[in-house]
PDB file of C-alpha atoms in Angstrom:
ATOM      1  CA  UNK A 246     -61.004 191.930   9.520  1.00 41.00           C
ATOM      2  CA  UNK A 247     -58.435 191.297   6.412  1.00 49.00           C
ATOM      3  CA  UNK A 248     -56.109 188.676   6.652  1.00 63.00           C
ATOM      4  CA  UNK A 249     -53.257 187.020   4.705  1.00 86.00           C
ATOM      5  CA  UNK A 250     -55.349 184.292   2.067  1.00 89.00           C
ATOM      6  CA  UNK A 251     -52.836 182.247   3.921  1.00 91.00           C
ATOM      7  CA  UNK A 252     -53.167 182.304   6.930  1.00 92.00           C
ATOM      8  CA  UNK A 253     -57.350 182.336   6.211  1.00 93.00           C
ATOM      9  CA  UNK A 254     -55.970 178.690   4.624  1.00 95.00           C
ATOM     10  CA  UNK A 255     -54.050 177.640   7.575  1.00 95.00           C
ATOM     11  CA  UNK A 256     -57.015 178.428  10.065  1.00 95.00           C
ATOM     12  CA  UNK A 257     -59.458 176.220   7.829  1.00 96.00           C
ATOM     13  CA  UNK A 258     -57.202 173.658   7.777  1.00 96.00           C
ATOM     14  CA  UNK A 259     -56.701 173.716  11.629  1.00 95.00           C
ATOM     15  CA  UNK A 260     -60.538 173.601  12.148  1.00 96.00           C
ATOM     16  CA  UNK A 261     -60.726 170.660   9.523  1.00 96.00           C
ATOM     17  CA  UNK A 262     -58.407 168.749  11.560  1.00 95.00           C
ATOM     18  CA  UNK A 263     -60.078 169.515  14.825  1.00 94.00           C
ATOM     19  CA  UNK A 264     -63.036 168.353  13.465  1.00 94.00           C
ATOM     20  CA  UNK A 265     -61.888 165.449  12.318  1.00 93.00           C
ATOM     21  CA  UNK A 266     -59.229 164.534  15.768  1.00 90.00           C
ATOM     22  CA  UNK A 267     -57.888 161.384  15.305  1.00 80.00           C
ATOM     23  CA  UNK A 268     -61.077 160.055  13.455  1.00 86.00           C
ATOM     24  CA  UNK A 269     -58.812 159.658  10.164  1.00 85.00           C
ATOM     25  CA  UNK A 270     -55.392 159.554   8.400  1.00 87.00           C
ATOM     26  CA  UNK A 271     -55.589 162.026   5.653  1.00 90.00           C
ATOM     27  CA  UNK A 272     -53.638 164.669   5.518  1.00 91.00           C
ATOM     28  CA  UNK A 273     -55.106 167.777   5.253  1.00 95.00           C
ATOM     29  CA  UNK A 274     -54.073 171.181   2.818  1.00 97.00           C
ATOM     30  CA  UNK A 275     -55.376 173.704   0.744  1.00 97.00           C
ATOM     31  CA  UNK A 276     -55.909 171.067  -1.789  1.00 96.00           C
ATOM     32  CA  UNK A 277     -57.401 168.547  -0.329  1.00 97.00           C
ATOM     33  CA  UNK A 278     -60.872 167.560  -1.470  1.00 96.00           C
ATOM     34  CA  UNK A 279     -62.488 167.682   1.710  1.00 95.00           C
ATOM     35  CA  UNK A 280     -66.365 166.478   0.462  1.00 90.00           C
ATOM     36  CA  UNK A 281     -64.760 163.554  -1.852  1.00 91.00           C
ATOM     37  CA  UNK A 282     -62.011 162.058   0.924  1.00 92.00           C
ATOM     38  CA  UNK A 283     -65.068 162.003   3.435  1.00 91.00           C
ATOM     39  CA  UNK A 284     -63.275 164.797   6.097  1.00 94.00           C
ATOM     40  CA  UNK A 285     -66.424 166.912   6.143  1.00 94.00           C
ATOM     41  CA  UNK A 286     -70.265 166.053   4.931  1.00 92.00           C
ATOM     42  CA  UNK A 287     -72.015 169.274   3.792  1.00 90.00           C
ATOM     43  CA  UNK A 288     -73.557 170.201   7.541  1.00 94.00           C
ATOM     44  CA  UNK A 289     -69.402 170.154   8.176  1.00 95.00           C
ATOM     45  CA  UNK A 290     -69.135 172.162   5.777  1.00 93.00           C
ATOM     46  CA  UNK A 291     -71.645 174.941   6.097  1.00 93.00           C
ATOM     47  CA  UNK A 292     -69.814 174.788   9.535  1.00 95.00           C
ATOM     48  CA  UNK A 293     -65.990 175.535   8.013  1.00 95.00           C
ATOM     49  CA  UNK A 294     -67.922 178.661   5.999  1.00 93.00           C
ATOM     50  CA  UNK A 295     -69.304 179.971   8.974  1.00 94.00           C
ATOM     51  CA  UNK A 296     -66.030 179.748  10.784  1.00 94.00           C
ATOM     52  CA  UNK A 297     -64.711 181.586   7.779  1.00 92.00           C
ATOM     53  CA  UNK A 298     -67.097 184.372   7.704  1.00 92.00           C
ATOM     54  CA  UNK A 299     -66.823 185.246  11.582  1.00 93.00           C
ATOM     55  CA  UNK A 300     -62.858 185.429  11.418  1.00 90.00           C
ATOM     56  CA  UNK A 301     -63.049 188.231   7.863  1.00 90.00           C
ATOM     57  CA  UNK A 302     -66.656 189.679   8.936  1.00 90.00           C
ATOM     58  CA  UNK A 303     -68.126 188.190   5.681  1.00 89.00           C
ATOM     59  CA  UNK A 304     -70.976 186.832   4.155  1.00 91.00           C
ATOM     60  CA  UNK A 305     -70.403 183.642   1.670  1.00 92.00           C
ATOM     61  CA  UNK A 306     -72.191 183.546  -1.246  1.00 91.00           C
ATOM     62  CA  UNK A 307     -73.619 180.245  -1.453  1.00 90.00           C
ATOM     63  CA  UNK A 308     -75.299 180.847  -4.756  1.00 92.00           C
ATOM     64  CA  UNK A 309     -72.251 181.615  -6.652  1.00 93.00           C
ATOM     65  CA  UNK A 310     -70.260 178.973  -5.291  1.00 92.00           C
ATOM     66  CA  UNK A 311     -69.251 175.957  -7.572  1.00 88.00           C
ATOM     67  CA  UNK A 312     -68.220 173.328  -6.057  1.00 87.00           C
ATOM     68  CA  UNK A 313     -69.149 170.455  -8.660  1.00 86.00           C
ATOM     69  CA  UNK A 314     -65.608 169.229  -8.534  1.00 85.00           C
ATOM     70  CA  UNK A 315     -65.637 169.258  -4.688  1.00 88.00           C
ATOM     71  CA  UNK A 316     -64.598 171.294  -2.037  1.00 94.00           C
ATOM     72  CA  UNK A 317     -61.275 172.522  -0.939  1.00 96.00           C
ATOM     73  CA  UNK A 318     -59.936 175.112   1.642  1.00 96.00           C
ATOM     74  CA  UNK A 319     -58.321 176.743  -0.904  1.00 95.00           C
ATOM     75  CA  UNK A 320     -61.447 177.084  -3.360  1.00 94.00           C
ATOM     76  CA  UNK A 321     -63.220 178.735  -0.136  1.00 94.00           C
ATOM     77  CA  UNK A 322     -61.103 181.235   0.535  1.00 93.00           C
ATOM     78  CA  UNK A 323     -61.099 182.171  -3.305  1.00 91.00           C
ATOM     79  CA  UNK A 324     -64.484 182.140  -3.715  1.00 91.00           C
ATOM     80  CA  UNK A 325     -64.751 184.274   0.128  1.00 86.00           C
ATOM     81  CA  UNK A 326     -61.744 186.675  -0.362  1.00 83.00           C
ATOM     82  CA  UNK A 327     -60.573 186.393  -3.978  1.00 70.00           C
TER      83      UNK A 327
END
């Protein structure tokens, strides 16, 4: 299933914030670093990609994926989609 890299950034975020209801103040968009504010540890974050894959029918590459500077919705979707 295609969809709009926006709307694949607005879904992420909602799941970011359900996972994270009420537990903290942060705001959350595309930018935000979601493994250096503390929102998601990596298990949380394995969890985002696989939420990610099932809505586009994708595999993640996990190999190819840089995320030395952290990660962000909007770097997943990149990396996922383009």
């Amino acid at each position: 299933m295609k969809q709009d890299s926006a709307e694949l950034e607005k879904s992420l975020i909602a799941w970011v914030e359900d996972w994270n209801a009420g537990e903290t103040q942060t705001v959350v968009d595309a930018d935000t670093n979601l493994s250096h504010t503390g929102l998601l540890d990596s298990m949380a974050v394995v969890g985002l990609i696989a939420h990610l894959e099932e809505q586009i029918d994708t595999t993640f590459d996990f190999a190819t994926f840089d995320h030395s500077d952290g990660v962000t919705v909007r770097g997943i979707v990149r990396h996922c989609v383009g």
